Amino acid sequence: MTVGNAVARSVERTRAIFTRRPTAARARKTATARLVGGGWQTEVRLGGHTLLVDQPVALGGTDGGPSPGDLIRASLAACLVQSYAMHAARFGVGLRGIAVEVETEIDLRMAWGIEAPSPPGFGAIRYTATLDTDAPAAPVEALAAYVLVHSPSVDDLRRAVPLEGCTIIRRPVDPSA
């Protein structure tokens, strides 16, 4: 069985729409997070989805859900899997399976307020993509190179994306005032 056949049909339909109406390709998405309970557990809402984010027990959490770092790894792995599935047919690569493993290295001292020579985020991100295919090496390698240029999550992590933010201070309303 070849994976990605339904994806290939969907890609062609979507490409036709985006070609005719480029504005249809633009999107603005939001995620809203709030602390729930008395610990690390954080409820995140993304469109119609809700997920629970936590920290491992070793860091004071309850391990009730993935950590923020887990979600970054998961995002990259899922985006790469979907990018391979999305573009395989274009390169004539039939895939029976796609698996991506993402590994990161981090020194958590800065994140915990301890001065350290390393940044608070990842010091390294590595991935291994395993493609189960009978296709010759050349089109598979061309597919892999194409995916690295066209994967949104790879781009987000490689490029310095402008980050803007603000902090709103909300004070309780004094009923006697």
CSV table of N, CA and C in Angstrom, one decimal:
chain,number,residue,atom,x,y,z
A,1,MET,N,0.8,-1.2,0.0
A,1,MET,CA,0.0,0.0,0.0
A,1,MET,C,0.9,1.2,0.0
A,2,THR,N,0.6,2.2,-0.8
A,2,THR,CA,1.3,3.4,-0.9
A,2,THR,C,0.6,4.5,-0.1
A,3,VAL,N,1.4,5.1,0.9
A,3,VAL,CA,0.8,6.2,1.6
A,3,VAL,C,0.8,7.5,0.8
A,4,GLY,N,0.0,8.3,1.1
A,4,GLY,CA,0.0,9.6,0.5
A,4,GLY,C,-0.8,9.8,-0.8
A,5,ASN,N,-1.5,8.7,-1.3
A,5,ASN,CA,-2.3,8.9,-2.5
A,5,ASN,C,-3.4,9.9,-2.2
A,6,ALA,N,-4.1,9.8,-1.1
A,6,ALA,CA,-5.2,10.7,-0.8
A,6,ALA,C,-4.6,12.1,-0.6
A,7,VAL,N,-3.4,12.2,0.0
A,7,VAL,CA,-2.7,13.4,0.2
A,7,VAL,C,-2.4,14.1,-1.1
A,8,ALA,N,-1.9,13.3,-2.1
A,8,ALA,CA,-1.5,13.8,-3.4
A,8,ALA,C,-2.7,14.4,-4.1
A,9,ARG,N,-3.9,13.7,-4.0
A,9,ARG,CA,-5.1,14.3,-4.7
A,9,ARG,C,-5.5,15.6,-4.0
A,10,SER,N,-5.4,15.6,-2.7
A,10,SER,CA,-5.7,16.9,-1.9
A,10,SER,C,-4.8,18.0,-2.2
A,11,VAL,N,-3.5,17.7,-2.4
A,11,VAL,CA,-2.5,18.7,-2.7
A,11,VAL,C,-2.8,19.3,-4.1
A,12,GLU,N,-3.1,18.5,-5.0
A,12,GLU,CA,-3.4,19.0,-6.4
A,12,GLU,C,-4.6,19.9,-6.4
A,13,ARG,N,-5.6,19.5,-5.6
A,13,ARG,CA,-6.8,20.4,-5.5
A,13,ARG,C,-6.5,21.7,-4.9
A,14,THR,N,-5.7,21.6,-3.7
A,14,THR,CA,-5.4,22.8,-3.0
A,14,THR,C,-4.4,23.7,-3.8
A,15,ARG,N,-3.5,23.1,-4.5
A,15,ARG,CA,-2.6,23.9,-5.3
A,15,ARG,C,-3.3,24.7,-6.4
A,16,ALA,N,-4.3,24.1,-7.0
A,16,ALA,CA,-5.1,24.7,-8.0
A,16,ALA,C,-5.9,25.9,-7.4
A,17,ILE,N,-6.4,25.7,-6.2
A,17,ILE,CA,-7.1,26.8,-5.5
A,17,ILE,C,-6.2,28.0,-5.2
A,18,PHE,N,-5.0,27.6,-4.6
A,18,PHE,CA,-4.0,28.7,-4.2
A,18,PHE,C,-3.5,29.4,-5.4
A,19,THR,N,-3.4,28.7,-6.6
A,19,THR,CA,-2.9,29.3,-7.8
A,19,THR,C,-3.9,30.3,-8.3
A,20,ARG,N,-5.2,29.9,-8.3
A,20,ARG,CA,-6.3,30.8,-8.8
A,20,ARG,C,-6.5,32.0,-7.8
A,21,ARG,N,-6.5,31.7,-6.5
A,21,ARG,CA,-6.7,32.7,-5.5
A,21,ARG,C,-5.6,32.7,-4.4
A,22,PRO,N,-4.5,33.4,-4.6
A,22,PRO,CA,-3.4,33.4,-3.7
A,22,PRO,C,-3.8,33.8,-2.3
A,23,THR,N,-4.8,34.6,-2.1
A,23,THR,CA,-5.3,35.0,-0.8
A,23,THR,C,-5.8,33.8,0.0
A,24,ALA,N,-6.3,32.8,-0.7
A,24,ALA,CA,-6.8,31.6,0.0
A,24,ALA,C,-5.7,30.9,0.8
A,25,ALA,N,-4.4,31.1,0.4
A,25,ALA,CA,-3.3,30.5,1.0
A,25,ALA,C,-2.8,31.1,2.3
A,26,ARG,N,-3.3,32.3,2.6
A,26,ARG,CA,-2.9,33.1,3.8
A,26,ARG,C,-3.8,32.7,5.0
A,27,ALA,N,-3.2,32.6,6.1
A,27,ALA,CA,-4.0,32.3,7.3
A,27,ALA,C,-3.3,33.0,8.5
A,28,ARG,N,-4.2,33.2,9.5
A,28,ARG,CA,-3.7,33.7,10.8
A,28,ARG,C,-4.3,32.8,11.8
A,29,LYS,N,-3.5,32.2,12.6
A,29,LYS,CA,-4.0,31.2,13.6
A,29,LYS,C,-3.6,31.6,15.0
A,30,THR,N,-4.3,31.2,16.0
A,30,THR,CA,-4.0,31.6,17.3
A,30,THR,C,-4.0,30.3,18.2
A,31,ALA,N,-3.3,30.4,19.3
A,31,ALA,CA,-3.3,29.4,20.4
A,31,ALA,C,-3.5,30.2,21.6
A,32,THR,N,-4.3,29.7,22.5
A,32,THR,CA,-4.5,30.4,23.8
A,32,THR,C,-4.2,29.4,24.9
A,33,ALA,N,-3.4,29.8,25.8
A,33,ALA,CA,-3.0,28.9,26.9
A,33,ALA,C,-3.3,29.6,28.3
A,34,ARG,N,-3.7,28.7,29.2
A,34,ARG,CA,-4.0,29.3,30.6
A,34,ARG,C,-3.6,28.2,31.6
A,35,LEU,N,-3.1,28.6,32.7
A,35,LEU,CA,-2.7,27.7,33.8
A,35,LEU,C,-4.0,27.2,34.4
A,36,VAL,N,-4.0,25.9,34.7
A,36,VAL,CA,-5.2,25.3,35.3
A,36,VAL,C,-4.7,24.5,36.6
A,37,GLY,N,-5.4,24.6,37.6
A,37,GLY,CA,-5.0,24.0,38.9
A,37,GLY,C,-3.8,24.7,39.5
A,38,GLY,N,-3.1,24.1,40.4
A,38,GLY,CA,-2.1,24.8,41.2
A,38,GLY,C,-0.7,24.4,40.7
A,39,GLY,N,-0.5,23.7,39.7
A,39,GLY,CA,0.8,23.3,39.3
A,39,GLY,C,1.2,23.8,37.9
A,40,TRP,N,1.9,23.0,37.1
A,40,TRP,CA,2.4,23.3,35.8
A,40,TRP,C,1.3,23.1,34.7
A,41,GLN,N,0.3,22.4,35.0
A,41,GLN,CA,-0.7,22.0,33.9
A,41,GLN,C,-1.3,23.3,33.3
A,42,THR,N,-1.2,23.2,31.9
A,42,THR,CA,-1.6,24.4,31.1
A,42,THR,C,-2.6,23.8,30.1
A,43,GLU,N,-3.7,24.5,30.0
A,43,GLU,CA,-4.7,24.1,28.9
A,43,GLU,C,-4.4,25.0,27.7
A,44,VAL,N,-4.3,24.4,26.6
A,44,VAL,CA,-4.0,25.1,25.4
A,44,VAL,C,-5.2,24.9,24.4
A,45,ARG,N,-5.7,25.9,23.9
A,45,ARG,CA,-6.8,25.8,22.9
A,45,ARG,C,-6.3,26.3,21.5
A,46,LEU,N,-6.5,25.4,20.5
A,46,LEU,CA,-6.1,25.7,19.2
A,46,LEU,C,-7.2,25.5,18.3
A,47,GLY,N,-7.9,26.5,17.9
A,47,GLY,CA,-9.1,26.3,17.0
A,47,GLY,C,-10.1,25.4,17.8
A,48,GLY,N,-10.5,24.3,17.3
A,48,GLY,CA,-11.5,23.4,17.9
A,48,GLY,C,-10.8,22.4,18.8
A,49,HIS,N,-9.5,22.4,19.0
A,49,HIS,CA,-8.8,21.4,19.8
A,49,HIS,C,-8.3,22.0,21.1
A,50,THR,N,-8.3,21.1,22.1
A,50,THR,CA,-7.8,21.5,23.4
A,50,THR,C,-6.8,20.4,23.8
A,51,LEU,N,-5.7,20.8,24.4
A,51,LEU,CA,-4.7,19.9,24.9
A,51,LEU,C,-4.1,20.3,26.2
A,52,LEU,N,-3.6,19.4,26.9
A,52,LEU,CA,-3.0,19.7,28.2
A,52,LEU,C,-1.5,19.6,28.1
A,53,VAL,N,-0.9,20.6,28.5
A,53,VAL,CA,0.6,20.7,28.5
A,53,VAL,C,1.1,20.7,30.0
A,54,ASP,N,2.1,20.0,30.3
A,54,ASP,CA,2.6,19.8,31.6
A,54,ASP,C,4.1,19.8,31.6
A,55,GLN,N,4.7,19.4,32.7
A,55,GLN,CA,6.2,19.2,32.8
A,55,GLN,C,6.3,17.8,33.4
A,56,PRO,N,7.5,17.2,33.2
A,56,PRO,CA,7.7,15.9,33.7
A,56,PRO,C,7.8,16.0,35.3
A,57,VAL,N,7.6,14.9,35.9
A,57,VAL,CA,7.7,14.8,37.4
A,57,VAL,C,9.0,15.3,37.9
A,58,ALA,N,10.1,15.0,37.2
A,58,ALA,CA,11.4,15.4,37.6
A,58,ALA,C,11.6,16.9,37.7
A,59,LEU,N,10.7,17.6,37.0
A,59,LEU,CA,10.8,19.1,37.0
A,59,LEU,C,9.6,19.7,37.7
A,60,GLY,N,8.9,18.9,38.5
A,60,GLY,CA,7.9,19.4,39.4
A,60,GLY,C,6.5,19.3,38.8
A,61,GLY,N,6.3,18.7,37.6
A,61,GLY,CA,5.0,18.6,37.0
A,61,GLY,C,4.4,17.2,37.4
A,62,THR,N,3.3,16.9,36.7
A,62,THR,CA,2.7,15.6,37.0
A,62,THR,C,2.8,14.7,35.8
A,63,ASP,N,3.4,15.2,34.7
A,63,ASP,CA,3.6,14.5,33.5
A,63,ASP,C,2.2,14.1,32.9
A,64,GLY,N,1.2,15.1,33.1
A,64,GLY,CA,-0.1,14.9,32.6
A,64,GLY,C,-0.3,15.2,31.1
A,65,GLY,N,0.8,15.6,30.5
A,65,GLY,CA,0.7,15.9,29.1
A,65,GLY,C,2.1,16.3,28.6
A,66,PRO,N,2.3,16.5,27.3
A,66,PRO,CA,3.6,16.8,26.8
A,66,PRO,C,4.1,18.2,27.3
A,67,SER,N,5.4,18.4,27.4
A,67,SER,CA,6.0,19.7,27.7
A,67,SER,C,6.0,20.6,26.5
A,68,PRO,N,6.2,21.9,26.7
A,68,PRO,CA,6.3,22.8,25.5
A,68,PRO,C,7.4,22.3,24.6
A,69,GLY,N,8.6,21.8,25.1
A,69,GLY,CA,9.6,21.3,24.2
A,69,GLY,C,9.2,20.1,23.5
A,70,ASP,N,8.4,19.2,24.1
A,70,ASP,CA,7.8,18.0,23.4
A,70,ASP,C,7.0,18.5,22.2
A,71,LEU,N,6.2,19.5,22.4
A,71,LEU,CA,5.3,20.0,21.3
A,71,LEU,C,6.1,20.5,20.2
A,72,ILE,N,7.3,21.2,20.4
A,72,ILE,CA,8.1,21.7,19.3
A,72,ILE,C,8.7,20.5,18.6
A,73,ARG,N,9.2,19.5,19.3
A,73,ARG,CA,9.7,18.3,18.6
A,73,ARG,C,8.6,17.6,17.8
A,74,ALA,N,7.4,17.5,18.4
A,74,ALA,CA,6.3,16.8,17.8
A,74,ALA,C,5.8,17.6,16.5
A,75,SER,N,5.8,18.9,16.6
A,75,SER,CA,5.4,19.8,15.5
A,75,SER,C,6.4,19.6,14.3
A,76,LEU,N,7.7,19.6,14.6
A,76,LEU,CA,8.7,19.4,13.5
A,76,LEU,C,8.5,18.0,12.9
A,77,ALA,N,8.4,17.0,13.8
A,77,ALA,CA,8.3,15.6,13.3
A,77,ALA,C,7.0,15.4,12.4
A,78,ALA,N,5.9,15.9,12.9
A,78,ALA,CA,4.6,15.8,12.2
A,78,ALA,C,4.7,16.6,10.9
A,79,CYS,N,5.3,17.8,10.9
A,79,CYS,CA,5.3,18.6,9.7
A,79,CYS,C,6.2,17.9,8.6
A,80,LEU,N,7.3,17.4,9.0
A,80,LEU,CA,8.2,16.7,8.1
A,80,LEU,C,7.5,15.4,7.5
A,81,VAL,N,6.8,14.7,8.3
A,81,VAL,CA,6.0,13.5,7.8
A,81,VAL,C,5.0,14.0,6.8
A,82,GLN,N,4.3,15.0,7.1
A,82,GLN,CA,3.2,15.5,6.2
A,82,GLN,C,3.8,16.1,4.9
A,83,SER,N,5.0,16.7,5.1
A,83,SER,CA,5.7,17.3,3.9
A,83,SER,C,6.1,16.2,3.0
A,84,TYR,N,6.7,15.2,3.5
A,84,TYR,CA,7.1,14.0,2.6
A,84,TYR,C,5.9,13.5,1.9
A,85,ALA,N,4.8,13.2,2.7
A,85,ALA,CA,3.6,12.7,2.1
A,85,ALA,C,3.0,13.6,1.0
A,86,MET,N,3.1,14.9,1.3
A,86,MET,CA,2.6,15.9,0.4
A,86,MET,C,3.3,16.0,-1.0
A,87,HIS,N,4.6,15.8,-0.9
A,87,HIS,CA,5.4,16.0,-2.2
A,87,HIS,C,5.9,14.8,-2.8
A,88,ALA,N,5.7,13.6,-2.2
A,88,ALA,CA,6.3,12.4,-2.7
A,88,ALA,C,5.9,12.1,-4.2
A,89,ALA,N,4.6,12.3,-4.5
A,89,ALA,CA,4.1,11.9,-5.8
A,89,ALA,C,4.7,12.8,-6.9
A,90,ARG,N,5.0,14.1,-6.5
A,90,ARG,CA,5.6,15.0,-7.5
A,90,ARG,C,7.0,14.5,-7.9
A,91,PHE,N,7.6,13.8,-7.1
A,91,PHE,CA,9.0,13.3,-7.4
A,91,PHE,C,8.9,11.8,-7.8
A,92,GLY,N,7.7,11.3,-8.0
A,92,GLY,CA,7.6,9.9,-8.4
A,92,GLY,C,8.0,8.9,-7.4
A,93,VAL,N,8.0,9.3,-6.1
A,93,VAL,CA,8.4,8.4,-5.0
A,93,VAL,C,7.2,7.8,-4.3
A,94,GLY,N,7.0,6.5,-4.5
A,94,GLY,CA,5.9,5.8,-3.8
A,94,GLY,C,6.4,5.5,-2.4
A,95,LEU,N,5.7,5.8,-1.4
A,95,LEU,CA,6.1,5.6,0.0
A,95,LEU,C,5.1,4.6,0.6
A,96,ARG,N,5.7,3.5,1.3
A,96,ARG,CA,4.9,2.6,2.0
A,96,ARG,C,4.8,3.1,3.5
A,97,GLY,N,5.7,3.9,3.9
A,97,GLY,CA,5.7,4.4,5.3
A,97,GLY,C,6.7,5.6,5.4
A,98,ILE,N,6.3,6.4,6.4
A,98,ILE,CA,7.2,7.6,6.7
A,98,ILE,C,7.3,7.7,8.2
A,99,ALA,N,8.4,7.8,8.7
A,99,ALA,CA,8.6,8.0,10.2
A,99,ALA,C,9.7,9.1,10.3
A,100,VAL,N,9.5,10.0,11.3
A,100,VAL,CA,10.5,11.0,11.6
A,100,VAL,C,10.7,11.0,13.1
A,101,GLU,N,12.0,11.0,13.5
A,101,GLU,CA,12.3,11.1,14.9
A,101,GLU,C,13.1,12.4,15.0
A,102,VAL,N,12.7,13.2,16.0
A,102,VAL,CA,13.3,14.5,16.3
A,102,VAL,C,14.0,14.4,17.7
A,103,GLU,N,15.2,14.8,17.8
A,103,GLU,CA,16.0,14.8,19.0
A,103,GLU,C,16.5,16.2,19.3
A,104,THR,N,16.4,16.7,20.5
A,104,THR,CA,16.9,18.0,20.9
A,104,THR,C,17.9,17.9,22.1
A,105,GLU,N,18.7,18.9,22.2
A,105,GLU,CA,19.6,19.0,23.4
A,105,GLU,C,19.2,20.3,24.0
A,106,ILE,N,19.2,20.3,25.3
A,106,ILE,CA,18.9,21.6,26.1
A,106,ILE,C,19.6,21.6,27.4
A,107,ASP,N,20.0,22.7,27.8
A,107,ASP,CA,20.5,22.9,29.2
A,107,ASP,C,19.5,23.8,29.9
A,108,LEU,N,18.8,23.3,30.9
A,108,LEU,CA,17.6,24.0,31.5
A,108,LEU,C,18.0,25.0,32.5
A,109,ARG,N,19.3,25.2,32.8
A,109,ARG,CA,19.6,26.1,33.9
A,109,ARG,C,19.1,27.5,33.7
A,110,MET,N,19.3,28.1,32.5
A,110,MET,CA,18.8,29.5,32.2
A,110,MET,C,17.3,29.5,32.4
A,111,ALA,N,16.6,28.5,31.9
A,111,ALA,CA,15.1,28.5,32.0
A,111,ALA,C,14.7,28.6,33.5
A,112,TRP,N,15.5,28.0,34.3
A,112,TRP,CA,15.2,28.0,35.8
A,112,TRP,C,15.8,29.2,36.5
A,113,GLY,N,16.3,30.1,35.8
A,113,GLY,CA,16.9,31.3,36.4
A,113,GLY,C,18.3,31.2,36.9
A,114,ILE,N,19.0,30.2,36.5
A,114,ILE,CA,20.4,30.0,36.9
A,114,ILE,C,21.3,30.4,35.7
A,115,GLU,N,22.2,31.3,36.0
A,115,GLU,CA,23.1,31.8,34.9
A,115,GLU,C,23.9,30.6,34.4
A,116,ALA,N,24.0,30.5,33.1
A,116,ALA,CA,24.7,29.4,32.4
A,116,ALA,C,25.2,30.0,31.1
A,117,PRO,N,26.2,29.3,30.5
A,117,PRO,CA,26.8,29.8,29.2
A,117,PRO,C,25.9,29.5,28.0
A,118,SER,N,24.9,28.7,28.2
A,118,SER,CA,24.1,28.3,27.1
A,118,SER,C,22.7,29.0,27.1
A,119,PRO,N,22.1,29.1,26.0
A,119,PRO,CA,20.8,29.8,26.0
A,119,PRO,C,19.7,28.9,26.7
A,120,PRO,N,18.5,29.5,27.0
A,120,PRO,CA,17.5,28.8,27.7
A,120,PRO,C,16.8,27.8,26.8
A,121,GLY,N,16.9,27.9,25.5
A,121,GLY,CA,16.2,27.0,24.5
A,121,GLY,C,17.2,25.9,24.0
A,122,PHE,N,16.7,25.3,23.0
A,122,PHE,CA,17.5,24.2,22.4
A,122,PHE,C,18.9,24.6,22.0
A,123,GLY,N,19.9,23.8,22.3
A,123,GLY,CA,21.2,24.0,21.7
A,123,GLY,C,21.4,23.2,20.4
A,124,ALA,N,20.6,22.2,20.2
A,124,ALA,CA,20.7,21.5,18.9
A,124,ALA,C,19.3,20.8,18.7
A,125,ILE,N,19.0,20.7,17.4
A,125,ILE,CA,17.8,20.0,17.0
A,125,ILE,C,18.3,19.1,15.8
A,126,ARG,N,18.0,17.8,15.9
A,126,ARG,CA,18.3,16.8,14.9
A,126,ARG,C,17.1,16.0,14.5
A,127,TYR,N,17.0,15.6,13.3
A,127,TYR,CA,15.9,14.7,12.9
A,127,TYR,C,16.5,13.6,12.1
A,128,THR,N,15.8,12.4,12.1
A,128,THR,CA,16.1,11.3,11.2
A,128,THR,C,14.7,11.0,10.5
A,129,ALA,N,14.7,11.1,9.2
A,129,ALA,CA,13.5,10.7,8.4
A,129,ALA,C,13.8,9.3,7.8
A,130,THR,N,12.8,8.4,8.1
A,130,THR,CA,12.9,7.0,7.5
A,130,THR,C,11.8,6.9,6.5
A,131,LEU,N,12.2,6.7,5.2
A,131,LEU,CA,11.2,6.6,4.2
A,131,LEU,C,11.2,5.1,3.7
A,132,ASP,N,10.1,4.4,3.8
A,132,ASP,CA,10.0,3.1,3.3
A,132,ASP,C,9.5,3.1,1.8
A,133,THR,N,10.5,2.8,0.9
A,133,THR,CA,10.2,3.0,-0.5
A,133,THR,C,11.1,2.1,-1.4
A,134,ASP,N,10.6,1.8,-2.6
A,134,ASP,CA,11.4,1.0,-3.6
A,134,ASP,C,12.0,2.0,-4.6
A,135,ALA,N,11.7,3.3,-4.5
A,135,ALA,CA,12.2,4.3,-5.4
A,135,ALA,C,13.7,4.4,-5.5
A,136,PRO,N,14.3,4.7,-6.6
A,136,PRO,CA,15.7,4.9,-6.7
A,136,PRO,C,16.1,6.0,-5.8
A,137,ALA,N,17.4,6.0,-5.4
A,137,ALA,CA,17.9,7.0,-4.5
A,137,ALA,C,17.8,8.5,-5.0
A,138,ALA,N,18.0,8.7,-6.3
A,138,ALA,CA,18.0,10.1,-6.8
A,138,ALA,C,16.7,10.9,-6.5
A,139,PRO,N,15.5,10.3,-6.9
A,139,PRO,CA,14.3,11.0,-6.6
A,139,PRO,C,14.0,11.2,-5.1
A,140,VAL,N,14.4,10.2,-4.3
A,140,VAL,CA,14.2,10.2,-2.9
A,140,VAL,C,15.0,11.4,-2.3
A,141,GLU,N,16.3,11.5,-2.7
A,141,GLU,CA,17.2,12.5,-2.3
A,141,GLU,C,16.6,13.9,-2.7
A,142,ALA,N,16.1,14.0,-3.9
A,142,ALA,CA,15.5,15.2,-4.4
A,142,ALA,C,14.3,15.6,-3.6
A,143,LEU,N,13.5,14.6,-3.3
A,143,LEU,CA,12.3,14.8,-2.4
A,143,LEU,C,12.8,15.4,-1.1
A,144,ALA,N,13.8,14.7,-0.5
A,144,ALA,CA,14.3,15.2,0.9
A,144,ALA,C,14.8,16.6,0.8
A,145,ALA,N,15.5,17.0,-0.2
A,145,ALA,CA,16.0,18.3,-0.3
A,145,ALA,C,14.8,19.3,-0.5
A,146,TYR,N,13.8,18.9,-1.3
A,146,TYR,CA,12.7,19.8,-1.5
A,146,TYR,C,11.9,20.0,-0.2
A,147,VAL,N,11.7,18.9,0.5
A,147,VAL,CA,11.0,19.0,1.8
A,147,VAL,C,11.7,20.0,2.8
A,148,LEU,N,13.0,20.0,2.8
A,148,LEU,CA,13.7,20.9,3.7
A,148,LEU,C,13.5,22.4,3.4
A,149,VAL,N,13.3,22.6,2.1
A,149,VAL,CA,13.1,24.0,1.6
A,149,VAL,C,11.6,24.4,1.8
A,150,HIS,N,10.7,23.5,1.8
A,150,HIS,CA,9.2,23.8,1.7
A,150,HIS,C,8.5,23.5,3.0
A,151,SER,N,9.1,22.9,4.0
A,151,SER,CA,8.4,22.5,5.2
A,151,SER,C,8.3,23.8,6.1
A,152,PRO,N,7.0,24.2,6.4
A,152,PRO,CA,6.8,25.4,7.3
A,152,PRO,C,7.5,25.3,8.6
A,153,SER,N,7.5,24.1,9.3
A,153,SER,CA,8.1,24.0,10.6
A,153,SER,C,9.6,24.1,10.5
A,154,VAL,N,10.2,23.5,9.5
A,154,VAL,CA,11.7,23.7,9.3
A,154,VAL,C,12.0,25.1,9.1
A,155,ASP,N,11.2,25.8,8.3
A,155,ASP,CA,11.4,27.3,8.0
A,155,ASP,C,11.3,28.0,9.3
A,156,ASP,N,10.3,27.8,10.1
A,156,ASP,CA,10.1,28.5,11.4
A,156,ASP,C,11.2,28.3,12.3
A,157,LEU,N,11.9,27.2,12.3
A,157,LEU,CA,13.0,26.9,13.2
A,157,LEU,C,14.3,27.4,12.7
A,158,ARG,N,14.5,27.5,11.4
A,158,ARG,CA,15.7,27.9,10.8
A,158,ARG,C,15.8,29.5,10.7
A,159,ARG,N,14.7,30.1,10.4
A,159,ARG,CA,14.7,31.5,10.1
A,159,ARG,C,14.3,32.3,11.4
A,160,ALA,N,14.9,33.4,11.6
A,160,ALA,CA,14.6,34.3,12.7
A,160,ALA,C,13.2,35.0,12.4
A,161,VAL,N,12.2,34.4,12.9
A,161,VAL,CA,10.8,34.9,12.7
A,161,VAL,C,10.6,36.0,13.7
A,162,PRO,N,10.1,37.2,13.3
A,162,PRO,CA,9.9,38.3,14.2
A,162,PRO,C,8.9,37.8,15.3
A,163,LEU,N,9.2,38.1,16.5
A,163,LEU,CA,8.3,37.8,17.6
A,163,LEU,C,7.9,39.1,18.3
A,164,GLU,N,6.7,39.4,18.4
A,164,GLU,CA,6.2,40.5,19.1
A,164,GLU,C,5.3,40.1,20.2
A,165,GLY,N,5.2,40.8,21.3
A,165,GLY,CA,4.4,40.5,22.4
A,165,GLY,C,4.1,41.6,23.3
A,166,CYS,N,3.2,41.4,24.2
A,166,CYS,CA,2.9,42.4,25.2
A,166,CYS,C,2.4,41.7,26.4
A,167,THR,N,2.5,42.4,27.6
A,167,THR,CA,2.0,41.9,28.8
A,167,THR,C,0.8,42.8,29.3
A,168,ILE,N,-0.3,42.2,29.6
A,168,ILE,CA,-1.4,43.0,30.1
A,168,ILE,C,-1.5,42.7,31.6
A,169,ILE,N,-1.6,43.7,32.4
A,169,ILE,CA,-1.8,43.6,33.8
A,169,ILE,C,-3.3,43.8,34.1
A,170,ARG,N,-3.9,42.7,34.7
A,170,ARG,CA,-5.3,42.8,35.1
A,170,ARG,C,-5.3,42.8,36.6
A,171,ARG,N,-6.0,43.8,37.1
A,171,ARG,CA,-6.1,43.9,38.6
A,171,ARG,C,-7.6,43.6,38.9
A,172,PRO,N,-7.8,43.0,40.1
A,172,PRO,CA,-9.2,42.7,40.5
A,172,PRO,C,-9.9,44.1,40.7
A,173,VAL,N,-11.2,44.1,40.4
A,173,VAL,CA,-12.0,45.2,40.6
A,173,VAL,C,-12.4,45.3,42.1
A,174,ASP,N,-12.2,46.5,42.7
A,174,ASP,CA,-12.5,46.7,44.1
A,174,ASP,C,-14.0,47.1,44.1
A,175,PRO,N,-14.9,46.2,44.7
A,175,PRO,CA,-16.3,46.5,44.7
A,175,PRO,C,-16.7,47.7,45.5
A,176,SER,N,-15.8,48.1,46.4
A,176,SER,CA,-16.1,49.2,47.3
A,176,SER,C,-15.8,50.6,46.6
A,177,ALA,N,-15.1,50.5,45.5
A,177,ALA,CA,-14.7,51.8,44.9
A,177,ALA,C,-15.7,52.4,44.0
